[in-house]
Amino acid sequence: MASIETRAQSPAAVLAAIYCFSAGPVGFAIQKYLTAWFGPAEIIAVQMTTGAAALWAVSLFLQRRPVAPAERWKPFAIGILHPGIFMIAFTAASRSLDGVTLILLSAFMPAVVGLAARLLLGEPLKATTFFGMGVGFAGLLLVISERQAGGQNSAGGYVTALSALGLAACGQLAGRALHTRSAVPWTVVATMQVSGAAAVAWAAALVTGFGMGLADAARHWPSLAYIGLVATAGGYFAYNFALSKMPVLQLGLLSSIGPATGAVAAAVIFDSPFGARTAAGVALIVLGTALPGLITLARGRTAARPE
């Protein structure tokens, strides 16, 4: 989560963003798959430790400049909240929600961040954001109507997932404040955030009981490797790189591919029904996610057009 000025986007940044927004939602589905054998804190502890170890290893080969310890502790503290506590709570919610619905709920993160920024920081909330939220919410209702018919979700799951998204929104706002007032390199931010998440996940796992042995980890190593290396280490590295190279608006537009990618992956992983209402709902949620950015982009091009 690195702050940027408006810059011309690069092909590498676009590819990094596509990778991030595709790998992350698939990771949510795999986390849910793993809850059949392990507790949420166990899963996130292993995931974040693997991701942090990989990022620390990569940092040894990157050009480094001195960063004060106090500056390092700030992203570490943010990582405790997001992705740490957020991931534990969201994975816990996955036990009471089907995989498709879970991933589509995560698509509302930009809207939750926007509302939280309005309430906590007094930032303006554009009408296009409300419009996009309305379109996306209509899509979510379509999905829920089909999933509820199969008895796959519970009210407690929705409450837990939405609470987790609220925590993640607060973490993102703290990160936004950090990056507007700090010159910490994005590589350091990514590494320290994931390290903070690993620390809080291990604390939670030790309190709730850590029972994952080496044999268990070996049995599920492809899933654990994916969420630790591909979704976490690779995802945070790619996201921060993209955010340092391209405008936030363009990044937000690319994030709309996440719900569709994740929902399809969840349907395949869990052999879950994907009927017409779910397909239409996914399309509306993707549209609602992209709509505010598309409208803003269209207005900008119209304003820039010569008379």
PDB file of C-alpha atoms in Angstrom:
ATOM      1  CA  MET A   1       0.000   0.000   0.000  1.00  0.00           C
ATOM      2  CA  ALA A   2       2.321   2.740  -1.153  1.00  0.00           C
ATOM      3  CA  SER A   3       1.146   6.222  -1.964  1.00  0.00           C
ATOM      4  CA  ILE A   4       1.828   7.579  -5.411  1.00  0.00           C
ATOM      5  CA  GLU A   5       1.443  10.596  -7.540  1.00  0.00           C
ATOM      6  CA  THR A   6      -0.269  10.262 -10.877  1.00  0.00           C
ATOM      7  CA  ARG A   7       2.179   8.522 -13.188  1.00  0.00           C
ATOM      8  CA  ALA A   8       2.026   6.933 -16.578  1.00  0.00           C
ATOM      9  CA  GLN A   9       1.335   3.270 -16.098  1.00  0.00           C
ATOM     10  CA  SER A  10       3.881   0.718 -17.275  1.00  0.00           C
ATOM     11  CA  PRO A  11       3.165  -2.707 -18.798  1.00  0.00           C
ATOM     12  CA  ALA A  12       5.015  -4.345 -15.890  1.00  0.00           C
ATOM     13  CA  ALA A  13       2.806  -2.518 -13.383  1.00  0.00           C
ATOM     14  CA  VAL A  14      -0.361  -3.570 -15.203  1.00  0.00           C
ATOM     15  CA  LEU A  15       0.759  -7.206 -15.252  1.00  0.00           C
ATOM     16  CA  ALA A  16       1.655  -6.994 -11.560  1.00  0.00           C
ATOM     17  CA  ALA A  17      -1.815  -5.621 -10.735  1.00  0.00           C
ATOM     18  CA  ILE A  18      -3.557  -8.325 -12.774  1.00  0.00           C
ATOM     19  CA  TYR A  19      -1.487 -10.957 -10.990  1.00  0.00           C
ATOM     20  CA  CYS A  20      -2.288  -9.519  -7.553  1.00  0.00           C
ATOM     21  CA  PHE A  21      -6.024  -9.182  -8.104  1.00  0.00           C
ATOM     22  CA  SER A  22      -6.246 -12.679  -9.570  1.00  0.00           C
ATOM     23  CA  ALA A  23      -4.082 -14.521  -7.032  1.00  0.00           C
ATOM     24  CA  GLY A  24      -5.606 -12.955  -3.920  1.00  0.00           C
ATOM     25  CA  PRO A  25      -9.264 -14.014  -4.370  1.00  0.00           C
ATOM     26  CA  VAL A  26      -8.192 -17.543  -5.311  1.00  0.00           C
ATOM     27  CA  GLY A  27      -6.260 -17.553  -2.026  1.00  0.00           C
ATOM     28  CA  PHE A  28      -9.485 -16.850  -0.125  1.00  0.00           C
ATOM     29  CA  ALA A  29     -11.037 -19.953  -1.672  1.00  0.00           C
ATOM     30  CA  ILE A  30      -8.024 -22.071  -0.721  1.00  0.00           C
ATOM     31  CA  GLN A  31      -8.098 -20.731   2.841  1.00  0.00           C
ATOM     32  CA  LYS A  32     -11.703 -21.896   3.089  1.00  0.00           C
ATOM     33  CA  TYR A  33     -10.696 -25.308   1.708  1.00  0.00           C
ATOM     34  CA  LEU A  34      -8.044 -25.645   4.441  1.00  0.00           C
ATOM     35  CA  THR A  35     -10.525 -24.889   7.267  1.00  0.00           C
ATOM     36  CA  ALA A  36     -11.774 -28.469   6.900  1.00  0.00           C
ATOM     37  CA  TRP A  37      -8.523 -29.573   8.609  1.00  0.00           C
ATOM     38  CA  PHE A  38      -7.059 -26.565  10.428  1.00  0.00           C
ATOM     39  CA  GLY A  39      -8.169 -23.597  12.514  1.00  0.00           C
ATOM     40  CA  PRO A  40      -8.219 -20.092  10.966  1.00  0.00           C
ATOM     41  CA  ALA A  41      -5.326 -18.828  13.121  1.00  0.00           C
ATOM     42  CA  GLU A  42      -3.205 -21.867  12.216  1.00  0.00           C
ATOM     43  CA  ILE A  43      -3.768 -21.323   8.515  1.00  0.00           C
ATOM     44  CA  ILE A  44      -2.944 -17.616   8.627  1.00  0.00           C
ATOM     45  CA  ALA A  45       0.099 -18.178  10.871  1.00  0.00           C
ATOM     46  CA  VAL A  46       1.653 -20.582   8.361  1.00  0.00           C
ATOM     47  CA  GLN A  47       0.558 -18.468   5.398  1.00  0.00           C
ATOM     48  CA  MET A  48       1.975 -15.191   6.724  1.00  0.00           C
ATOM     49  CA  THR A  49       5.172 -16.775   8.036  1.00  0.00           C
ATOM     50  CA  THR A  50       5.833 -18.315   4.628  1.00  0.00           C
ATOM     51  CA  GLY A  51       5.069 -15.022   2.915  1.00  0.00           C
ATOM     52  CA  ALA A  52       7.216 -12.979   5.325  1.00  0.00           C
ATOM     53  CA  ALA A  53      10.169 -15.368   4.975  1.00  0.00           C
ATOM     54  CA  ALA A  54       9.988 -15.101   1.183  1.00  0.00           C
ATOM     55  CA  LEU A  55       9.786 -11.290   1.271  1.00  0.00           C
ATOM     56  CA  TRP A  56      12.716 -11.040   3.697  1.00  0.00           C
ATOM     57  CA  ALA A  57      14.743 -13.312   1.395  1.00  0.00           C
ATOM     58  CA  VAL A  58      13.895 -11.182  -1.646  1.00  0.00           C
ATOM     59  CA  SER A  59      14.811  -7.985   0.226  1.00  0.00           C
ATOM     60  CA  LEU A  60      18.391  -9.263   0.568  1.00  0.00           C
ATOM     61  CA  PHE A  61      18.807  -8.929  -3.202  1.00  0.00           C
ATOM     62  CA  LEU A  62      17.165  -5.508  -3.555  1.00  0.00           C
ATOM     63  CA  GLN A  63      18.888  -2.164  -3.372  1.00  0.00           C
ATOM     64  CA  ARG A  64      18.422  -0.946   0.170  1.00  0.00           C
ATOM     65  CA  ARG A  65      18.668   2.393   1.875  1.00  0.00           C
ATOM     66  CA  PRO A  66      18.656   2.978   5.638  1.00  0.00           C
ATOM     67  CA  VAL A  67      15.185   3.022   7.221  1.00  0.00           C
ATOM     68  CA  ALA A  68      14.787   4.099  10.842  1.00  0.00           C
ATOM     69  CA  PRO A  69      13.436   1.376  13.176  1.00  0.00           C
ATOM     70  CA  ALA A  70      10.491   3.601  14.110  1.00  0.00           C
ATOM     71  CA  GLU A  71       9.507   3.820  10.444  1.00  0.00           C
ATOM     72  CA  ARG A  72       9.656   0.039  10.130  1.00  0.00           C
ATOM     73  CA  TRP A  73       7.425  -0.516  13.155  1.00  0.00           C
ATOM     74  CA  LYS A  74       4.598   1.547  11.653  1.00  0.00           C
ATOM     75  CA  PRO A  75       3.815  -0.840   8.752  1.00  0.00           C
ATOM     76  CA  PHE A  76       4.426  -3.753  11.145  1.00  0.00           C
ATOM     77  CA  ALA A  77       1.670  -2.405  13.413  1.00  0.00           C
ATOM     78  CA  ILE A  78      -0.657  -1.912  10.447  1.00  0.00           C
ATOM     79  CA  GLY A  79       0.037  -5.488   9.352  1.00  0.00           C
ATOM     80  CA  ILE A  80      -1.276  -6.744  12.707  1.00  0.00           C
ATOM     81  CA  LEU A  81      -4.677  -5.322  11.771  1.00  0.00           C
ATOM     82  CA  HIS A  82      -4.526  -5.868   8.011  1.00  0.00           C
ATOM     83  CA  PRO A  83      -3.851  -8.469   6.804  1.00  0.00           C
ATOM     84  CA  GLY A  84      -3.355 -10.183  10.217  1.00  0.00           C
ATOM     85  CA  ILE A  85      -6.588  -9.945  12.211  1.00  0.00           C
ATOM     86  CA  PHE A  86      -8.600  -9.392   9.030  1.00  0.00           C
ATOM     87  CA  MET A  87      -7.370 -12.648   7.504  1.00  0.00           C
ATOM     88  CA  ILE A  88      -8.051 -14.649  10.677  1.00  0.00           C
ATOM     89  CA  ALA A  89     -11.604 -13.283  10.962  1.00  0.00           C
ATOM     90  CA  PHE A  90     -12.330 -13.641   7.252  1.00  0.00           C
ATOM     91  CA  THR A  91     -11.091 -17.235   7.239  1.00  0.00           C
ATOM     92  CA  ALA A  92     -13.256 -17.945  10.299  1.00  0.00           C
ATOM     93  CA  ALA A  93     -16.253 -16.531   8.396  1.00  0.00           C
ATOM     94  CA  SER A  94     -15.525 -18.891   5.514  1.00  0.00           C
ATOM     95  CA  ARG A  95     -16.661 -21.818   7.666  1.00  0.00           C
ATOM     96  CA  SER A  96     -20.201 -20.435   7.559  1.00  0.00           C
ATOM     97  CA  LEU A  97     -20.279 -19.206   3.951  1.00  0.00           C
ATOM     98  CA  ASP A  98     -19.898 -20.957   0.638  1.00  0.00           C
ATOM     99  CA  GLY A  99     -16.755 -20.089  -1.294  1.00  0.00           C
ATOM    100  CA  VAL A 100     -18.424 -18.075  -4.054  1.00  0.00           C
ATOM    101  CA  THR A 101     -20.347 -15.827  -1.658  1.00  0.00           C
ATOM    102  CA  LEU A 102     -17.253 -15.327   0.496  1.00  0.00           C
ATOM    103  CA  ILE A 103     -15.171 -14.041  -2.399  1.00  0.00           C
ATOM    104  CA  LEU A 104     -17.928 -11.802  -3.695  1.00  0.00           C
ATOM    105  CA  LEU A 105     -18.244 -10.183  -0.264  1.00  0.00           C
ATOM    106  CA  SER A 106     -14.556  -9.274  -0.475  1.00  0.00           C
ATOM    107  CA  ALA A 107     -15.343  -7.340  -3.662  1.00  0.00           C
ATOM    108  CA  PHE A 108     -17.005  -4.691  -1.504  1.00  0.00           C
ATOM    109  CA  MET A 109     -13.695  -3.732   0.104  1.00  0.00           C
ATOM    110  CA  PRO A 110     -13.282  -0.511  -1.987  1.00  0.00           C
ATOM    111  CA  ALA A 111     -16.759   0.612  -0.970  1.00  0.00           C
ATOM    112  CA  VAL A 112     -16.144  -0.192   2.713  1.00  0.00           C
ATOM    113  CA  VAL A 113     -12.860   1.743   2.601  1.00  0.00           C
ATOM    114  CA  GLY A 114     -14.654   4.682   0.998  1.00  0.00           C
ATOM    115  CA  LEU A 115     -17.331   4.746   3.699  1.00  0.00           C
ATOM    116  CA  ALA A 116     -14.757   4.395   6.480  1.00  0.00           C
ATOM    117  CA  ALA A 117     -12.678   7.214   4.998  1.00  0.00           C
ATOM    118  CA  ARG A 118     -15.763   9.407   4.982  1.00  0.00           C
ATOM    119  CA  LEU A 119     -16.682   8.580   8.597  1.00  0.00           C
ATOM    120  CA  LEU A 120     -13.194   8.551  10.148  1.00  0.00           C
ATOM    121  CA  LEU A 121     -11.194  10.982   8.013  1.00  0.00           C
ATOM    122  CA  GLY A 122     -13.908  13.211   6.603  1.00  0.00           C
ATOM    123  CA  GLU A 123     -12.874  12.435   3.039  1.00  0.00           C
ATOM    124  CA  PRO A 124     -15.453  13.158   0.326  1.00  0.00           C
ATOM    125  CA  LEU A 125     -17.518  10.245  -0.912  1.00  0.00           C
ATOM    126  CA  LYS A 126     -18.521  10.613  -4.548  1.00  0.00           C
ATOM    127  CA  ALA A 127     -21.993   9.854  -5.836  1.00  0.00           C
ATOM    128  CA  THR A 128     -20.449   7.433  -8.329  1.00  0.00           C
ATOM    129  CA  THR A 129     -19.210   5.337  -5.411  1.00  0.00           C
ATOM    130  CA  PHE A 130     -22.766   5.028  -4.063  1.00  0.00           C
ATOM    131  CA  PHE A 131     -23.997   4.161  -7.541  1.00  0.00           C
ATOM    132  CA  GLY A 132     -21.374   1.454  -7.940  1.00  0.00           C
ATOM    133  CA  MET A 133     -22.198   0.114  -4.469  1.00  0.00           C
ATOM    134  CA  GLY A 134     -25.867  -0.086  -5.431  1.00  0.00           C
ATOM    135  CA  VAL A 135     -25.125  -2.022  -8.612  1.00  0.00           C
ATOM    136  CA  GLY A 136     -22.788  -4.372  -6.752  1.00  0.00           C
ATOM    137  CA  PHE A 137     -25.244  -4.887  -3.913  1.00  0.00           C
ATOM    138  CA  ALA A 138     -27.965  -5.834  -6.401  1.00  0.00           C
ATOM    139  CA  GLY A 139     -25.576  -8.422  -7.790  1.00  0.00           C
ATOM    140  CA  LEU A 140     -24.813  -9.742  -4.311  1.00  0.00           C
ATOM    141  CA  LEU A 141     -28.536 -10.152  -3.611  1.00  0.00           C
ATOM    142  CA  LEU A 142     -28.842 -12.215  -6.781  1.00  0.00           C
ATOM    143  CA  VAL A 143     -25.984 -14.448  -5.677  1.00  0.00           C
ATOM    144  CA  ILE A 144     -27.337 -14.792  -2.136  1.00  0.00           C
ATOM    145  CA  SER A 145     -30.797 -15.737  -3.409  1.00  0.00           C
ATOM    146  CA  GLU A 146     -29.324 -18.702  -5.267  1.00  0.00           C
ATOM    147  CA  ARG A 147     -26.832 -19.722  -2.559  1.00  0.00           C
ATOM    148  CA  GLN A 148     -29.377 -19.445   0.274  1.00  0.00           C
ATOM    149  CA  ALA A 149     -31.693 -21.782  -1.588  1.00  0.00           C
ATOM    150  CA  GLY A 150     -29.074 -24.462  -1.052  1.00  0.00           C
ATOM    151  CA  GLY A 151     -28.668 -23.651   2.658  1.00  0.00           C
ATOM    152  CA  GLN A 152     -24.956 -22.917   2.200  1.00  0.00           C
ATOM    153  CA  ASN A 153     -24.686 -19.669   4.203  1.00  0.00           C
ATOM    154  CA  SER A 154     -25.553 -18.419   7.683  1.00  0.00           C
ATOM    155  CA  ALA A 155     -26.261 -15.003   9.176  1.00  0.00           C
ATOM    156  CA  GLY A 156     -23.288 -15.399  11.515  1.00  0.00           C
ATOM    157  CA  GLY A 157     -21.000 -15.917   8.530  1.00  0.00           C
ATOM    158  CA  TYR A 158     -22.167 -12.675   6.930  1.00  0.00           C
ATOM    159  CA  VAL A 159     -21.706 -10.717  10.168  1.00  0.00           C
ATOM    160  CA  THR A 160     -18.202 -12.102  10.727  1.00  0.00           C
ATOM    161  CA  ALA A 161     -17.148 -11.457   7.127  1.00  0.00           C
ATOM    162  CA  LEU A 162     -18.477  -7.891   7.117  1.00  0.00           C
ATOM    163  CA  SER A 163     -16.803  -7.196  10.474  1.00  0.00           C
ATOM    164  CA  ALA A 164     -13.541  -8.474   9.011  1.00  0.00           C
ATOM    165  CA  LEU A 165     -13.923  -6.171   6.020  1.00  0.00           C
ATOM    166  CA  GLY A 166     -14.430  -3.274   8.442  1.00  0.00           C
ATOM    167  CA  LEU A 167     -11.136  -4.156  10.160  1.00  0.00           C
ATOM    168  CA  ALA A 168      -9.386  -4.336   6.807  1.00  0.00           C
ATOM    169  CA  ALA A 169     -10.786  -0.929   5.861  1.00  0.00           C
ATOM    170  CA  CYS A 170      -9.348   0.589   9.041  1.00  0.00           C
ATOM    171  CA  GLY A 171      -6.000  -1.040   8.244  1.00  0.00           C
ATOM    172  CA  GLN A 172      -6.021   0.383   4.738  1.00  0.00           C
ATOM    173  CA  LEU A 173      -6.851   3.852   6.041  1.00  0.00           C
ATOM    174  CA  ALA A 174      -3.960   3.630   8.493  1.00  0.00           C
ATOM    175  CA  GLY A 175      -1.747   2.557   5.621  1.00  0.00           C
ATOM    176  CA  ARG A 176      -2.937   5.490   3.533  1.00  0.00           C
ATOM    177  CA  ALA A 177      -2.039   7.874   6.346  1.00  0.00           C
ATOM    178  CA  LEU A 178       1.367   6.198   6.724  1.00  0.00           C
ATOM    179  CA  HIS A 179       2.260   6.496   3.059  1.00  0.00           C
ATOM    180  CA  THR A 180       1.240  10.118   2.738  1.00  0.00           C
ATOM    181  CA  ARG A 181       3.517  11.068   5.643  1.00  0.00           C
ATOM    182  CA  SER A 182       6.401   8.655   5.195  1.00  0.00           C
ATOM    183  CA  ALA A 183       9.019   7.839   2.577  1.00  0.00           C
ATOM    184  CA  VAL A 184       9.411   4.176   3.538  1.00  0.00           C
ATOM    185  CA  PRO A 185      10.165   2.114   0.382  1.00  0.00           C
ATOM    186  CA  TRP A 186       7.283  -0.037  -0.791  1.00  0.00           C
ATOM    187  CA  THR A 187       9.425  -3.162  -0.474  1.00  0.00           C
ATOM    188  CA  VAL A 188       9.951  -2.471   3.233  1.00  0.00           C
ATOM    189  CA  VAL A 189       6.238  -1.753   3.716  1.00  0.00           C
ATOM    190  CA  ALA A 190       5.237  -5.079   2.133  1.00  0.00           C
ATOM    191  CA  THR A 191       7.761  -7.052   4.187  1.00  0.00           C
ATOM    192  CA  MET A 192       6.901  -5.424   7.507  1.00  0.00           C
ATOM    193  CA  GLN A 193       3.148  -5.662   6.960  1.00  0.00           C
ATOM    194  CA  VAL A 194       3.274  -9.390   6.323  1.00  0.00           C
ATOM    195  CA  SER A 195       5.663  -9.808   9.281  1.00  0.00           C
ATOM    196  CA  GLY A 196       3.181  -8.029  11.553  1.00  0.00           C
ATOM    197  CA  ALA A 197       0.406 -10.287  10.298  1.00  0.00           C
ATOM    198  CA  ALA A 198       2.538 -13.368  11.015  1.00  0.00           C
ATOM    199  CA  ALA A 199       3.205 -12.175  14.579  1.00  0.00           C
ATOM    200  CA  VAL A 200      -0.460 -11.672  15.485  1.00  0.00           C
ATOM    201  CA  ALA A 201      -1.482 -14.909  13.754  1.00  0.00           C
ATOM    202  CA  TRP A 202       1.029 -16.909  15.790  1.00  0.00           C
ATOM    203  CA  ALA A 203      -0.202 -15.244  18.984  1.00  0.00           C
ATOM    204  CA  ALA A 204      -3.785 -16.222  18.110  1.00  0.00           C
ATOM    205  CA  ALA A 205      -2.749 -19.743  17.096  1.00  0.00           C
ATOM    206  CA  LEU A 206      -0.911 -20.320  20.369  1.00  0.00           C
ATOM    207  CA  VAL A 207      -3.931 -19.119  22.361  1.00  0.00           C
ATOM    208  CA  THR A 208      -6.479 -21.191  20.427  1.00  0.00           C
ATOM    209  CA  GLY A 209      -4.180 -24.193  19.995  1.00  0.00           C
ATOM    210  CA  PHE A 210      -1.760 -25.014  17.190  1.00  0.00           C
ATOM    211  CA  GLY A 211      -2.101 -28.603  16.085  1.00  0.00           C
ATOM    212  CA  MET A 212      -0.688 -28.599  12.570  1.00  0.00           C
ATOM    213  CA  GLY A 213       2.220 -31.046  12.391  1.00  0.00           C
ATOM    214  CA  LEU A 214       4.827 -31.557   9.705  1.00  0.00           C
ATOM    215  CA  ALA A 215       2.879 -34.502   8.307  1.00  0.00           C
ATOM    216  CA  ASP A 216      -0.258 -32.318   8.024  1.00  0.00           C
ATOM    217  CA  ALA A 217       1.684 -29.546   6.331  1.00  0.00           C
ATOM    218  CA  ALA A 218       3.283 -32.029   3.919  1.00  0.00           C
ATOM    219  CA  ARG A 219      -0.136 -33.463   3.035  1.00  0.00           C
ATOM    220  CA  HIS A 220      -1.477 -30.027   2.114  1.00  0.00           C
ATOM    221  CA  TRP A 221       1.742 -28.404   0.932  1.00  0.00           C
ATOM    222  CA  PRO A 222       0.423 -27.280  -2.501  1.00  0.00           C
ATOM    223  CA  SER A 223      -2.399 -25.303  -0.853  1.00  0.00           C
ATOM    224  CA  LEU A 224      -0.137 -23.872   1.862  1.00  0.00           C
ATOM    225  CA  ALA A 225       2.528 -22.984  -0.692  1.00  0.00           C
ATOM    226  CA  TYR A 226      -0.040 -21.186  -2.834  1.00  0.00           C
ATOM    227  CA  ILE A 227      -1.453 -18.981  -0.091  1.00  0.00           C
ATOM    228  CA  GLY A 228       1.980 -18.311   1.423  1.00  0.00           C
ATOM    229  CA  LEU A 229       4.106 -17.742  -1.670  1.00  0.00           C
ATOM    230  CA  VAL A 230       1.744 -16.948  -4.537  1.00  0.00           C
ATOM    231  CA  ALA A 231      -1.084 -15.081  -2.790  1.00  0.00           C
ATOM    232  CA  THR A 232       0.824 -13.439   0.099  1.00  0.00           C
ATOM    233  CA  ALA A 233       4.498 -12.932  -0.824  1.00  0.00           C
ATOM    234  CA  GLY A 234       3.875 -12.547  -4.549  1.00  0.00           C
ATOM    235  CA  GLY A 235       0.593 -10.685  -4.081  1.00  0.00           C
ATOM    236  CA  TYR A 236       1.902  -8.070  -1.651  1.00  0.00           C
ATOM    237  CA  PHE A 237       5.088  -7.599  -3.662  1.00  0.00           C
ATOM    238  CA  ALA A 238       3.144  -7.176  -6.912  1.00  0.00           C
ATOM    239  CA  TYR A 239       0.502  -4.909  -5.368  1.00  0.00           C
ATOM    240  CA  ASN A 240       3.002  -2.512  -3.813  1.00  0.00           C
ATOM    241  CA  PHE A 241       5.066  -2.455  -7.008  1.00  0.00           C
ATOM    242  CA  ALA A 242       1.981  -1.675  -9.101  1.00  0.00           C
ATOM    243  CA  LEU A 243       0.840   0.996  -6.661  1.00  0.00           C
ATOM    244  CA  SER A 244       4.253   2.670  -6.863  1.00  0.00           C
ATOM    245  CA  LYS A 245       4.128   2.815 -10.663  1.00  0.00           C
ATOM    246  CA  MET A 246       0.563   3.536 -11.746  1.00  0.00           C
ATOM    247  CA  PRO A 247      -2.367   5.811 -10.824  1.00  0.00           C
ATOM    248  CA  VAL A 248      -4.719   4.627  -8.094  1.00  0.00           C
ATOM    249  CA  LEU A 249      -7.677   5.006 -10.473  1.00  0.00           C
ATOM    250  CA  GLN A 250      -6.199   2.553 -12.972  1.00  0.00           C
ATOM    251  CA  LEU A 251      -5.343   0.153 -10.175  1.00  0.00           C
ATOM    252  CA  GLY A 252      -8.919   0.326  -8.893  1.00  0.00           C
ATOM    253  CA  LEU A 253     -10.270  -0.529 -12.332  1.00  0.00           C
ATOM    254  CA  LEU A 254      -8.039  -3.585 -12.564  1.00  0.00           C
ATOM    255  CA  SER A 255      -9.219  -4.747  -9.135  1.00  0.00           C
ATOM    256  CA  SER A 256     -12.621  -5.501 -10.656  1.00  0.00           C
ATOM    257  CA  ILE A 257     -11.241  -8.709 -12.179  1.00  0.00           C
ATOM    258  CA  GLY A 258     -10.782 -10.171  -8.681  1.00  0.00           C
ATOM    259  CA  PRO A 259     -14.416 -11.089  -7.884  1.00  0.00           C
ATOM    260  CA  ALA A 260     -14.916 -12.961 -11.136  1.00  0.00           C
ATOM    261  CA  THR A 261     -11.603 -14.831 -10.912  1.00  0.00           C
ATOM    262  CA  GLY A 262     -12.154 -15.787  -7.284  1.00  0.00           C
ATOM    263  CA  ALA A 263     -15.798 -16.789  -7.707  1.00  0.00           C
ATOM    264  CA  VAL A 264     -15.027 -19.095 -10.617  1.00  0.00           C
ATOM    265  CA  ALA A 265     -12.082 -20.610  -8.698  1.00  0.00           C
ATOM    266  CA  ALA A 266     -14.282 -21.200  -5.636  1.00  0.00           C
ATOM    267  CA  ALA A 267     -16.968 -22.853  -7.748  1.00  0.00           C
ATOM    268  CA  VAL A 268     -14.363 -25.221  -9.226  1.00  0.00           C
ATOM    269  CA  ILE A 269     -12.581 -25.983  -5.927  1.00  0.00           C
ATOM    270  CA  PHE A 270     -15.784 -26.794  -4.051  1.00  0.00           C
ATOM    271  CA  ASP A 271     -17.735 -28.192  -7.011  1.00  0.00           C
ATOM    272  CA  SER A 272     -20.299 -25.532  -6.161  1.00  0.00           C
ATOM    273  CA  PRO A 273     -23.350 -24.795  -8.335  1.00  0.00           C
ATOM    274  CA  PHE A 274     -22.886 -21.742 -10.542  1.00  0.00           C
ATOM    275  CA  GLY A 275     -26.307 -21.010 -11.956  1.00  0.00           C
ATOM    276  CA  ALA A 276     -27.700 -18.154 -14.000  1.00  0.00           C
ATOM    277  CA  ARG A 277     -28.447 -15.952 -10.967  1.00  0.00           C
ATOM    278  CA  THR A 278     -24.925 -16.400  -9.608  1.00  0.00           C
ATOM    279  CA  ALA A 279     -23.392 -15.622 -13.014  1.00  0.00           C
ATOM    280  CA  ALA A 280     -25.555 -12.501 -13.376  1.00  0.00           C
ATOM    281  CA  GLY A 281     -24.710 -11.461  -9.833  1.00  0.00           C
ATOM    282  CA  VAL A 282     -20.970 -11.833 -10.451  1.00  0.00           C
ATOM    283  CA  ALA A 283     -21.291  -9.672 -13.580  1.00  0.00           C
ATOM    284  CA  LEU A 284     -23.133  -6.950 -11.636  1.00  0.00           C
ATOM    285  CA  ILE A 285     -20.577  -6.999  -8.807  1.00  0.00           C
ATOM    286  CA  VAL A 286     -17.683  -6.689 -11.257  1.00  0.00           C
ATOM    287  CA  LEU A 287     -19.510  -3.823 -12.973  1.00  0.00           C
ATOM    288  CA  GLY A 288     -20.236  -2.127  -9.647  1.00  0.00           C
ATOM    289  CA  THR A 289     -16.574  -2.417  -8.619  1.00  0.00           C
ATOM    290  CA  ALA A 290     -15.338  -0.883 -11.875  1.00  0.00           C
ATOM    291  CA  LEU A 291     -18.120   1.664 -12.399  1.00  0.00           C
ATOM    292  CA  PRO A 292     -16.854   4.556 -10.200  1.00  0.00           C
ATOM    293  CA  GLY A 293     -13.436   4.406 -11.846  1.00  0.00           C
ATOM    294  CA  LEU A 294     -14.897   4.103 -15.343  1.00  0.00           C
ATOM    295  CA  ILE A 295     -17.140   7.142 -14.806  1.00  0.00           C
ATOM    296  CA  THR A 296     -14.275   9.195 -13.377  1.00  0.00           C
ATOM    297  CA  LEU A 297     -12.007   8.163 -16.259  1.00  0.00           C
ATOM    298  CA  ALA A 298     -14.655   9.058 -18.838  1.00  0.00           C
ATOM    299  CA  ARG A 299     -15.215  12.463 -17.235  1.00  0.00           C
ATOM    300  CA  GLY A 300     -11.486  13.138 -17.183  1.00  0.00           C
ATOM    301  CA  ARG A 301     -11.140  12.347 -20.872  1.00  0.00           C
ATOM    302  CA  THR A 302     -14.147  14.519 -21.720  1.00  0.00           C
ATOM    303  CA  ALA A 303     -12.718  17.438 -19.733  1.00  0.00           C
ATOM    304  CA  ALA A 304      -9.326  17.040 -21.415  1.00  0.00           C
ATOM    305  CA  ARG A 305     -10.808  16.976 -24.921  1.00  0.00           C
ATOM    306  CA  PRO A 306     -10.045  20.211 -26.837  1.00  0.00           C
ATOM    307  CA  GLU A 307     -12.946  22.372 -27.882  1.00  0.00           C
TER     308      GLU A 307
END
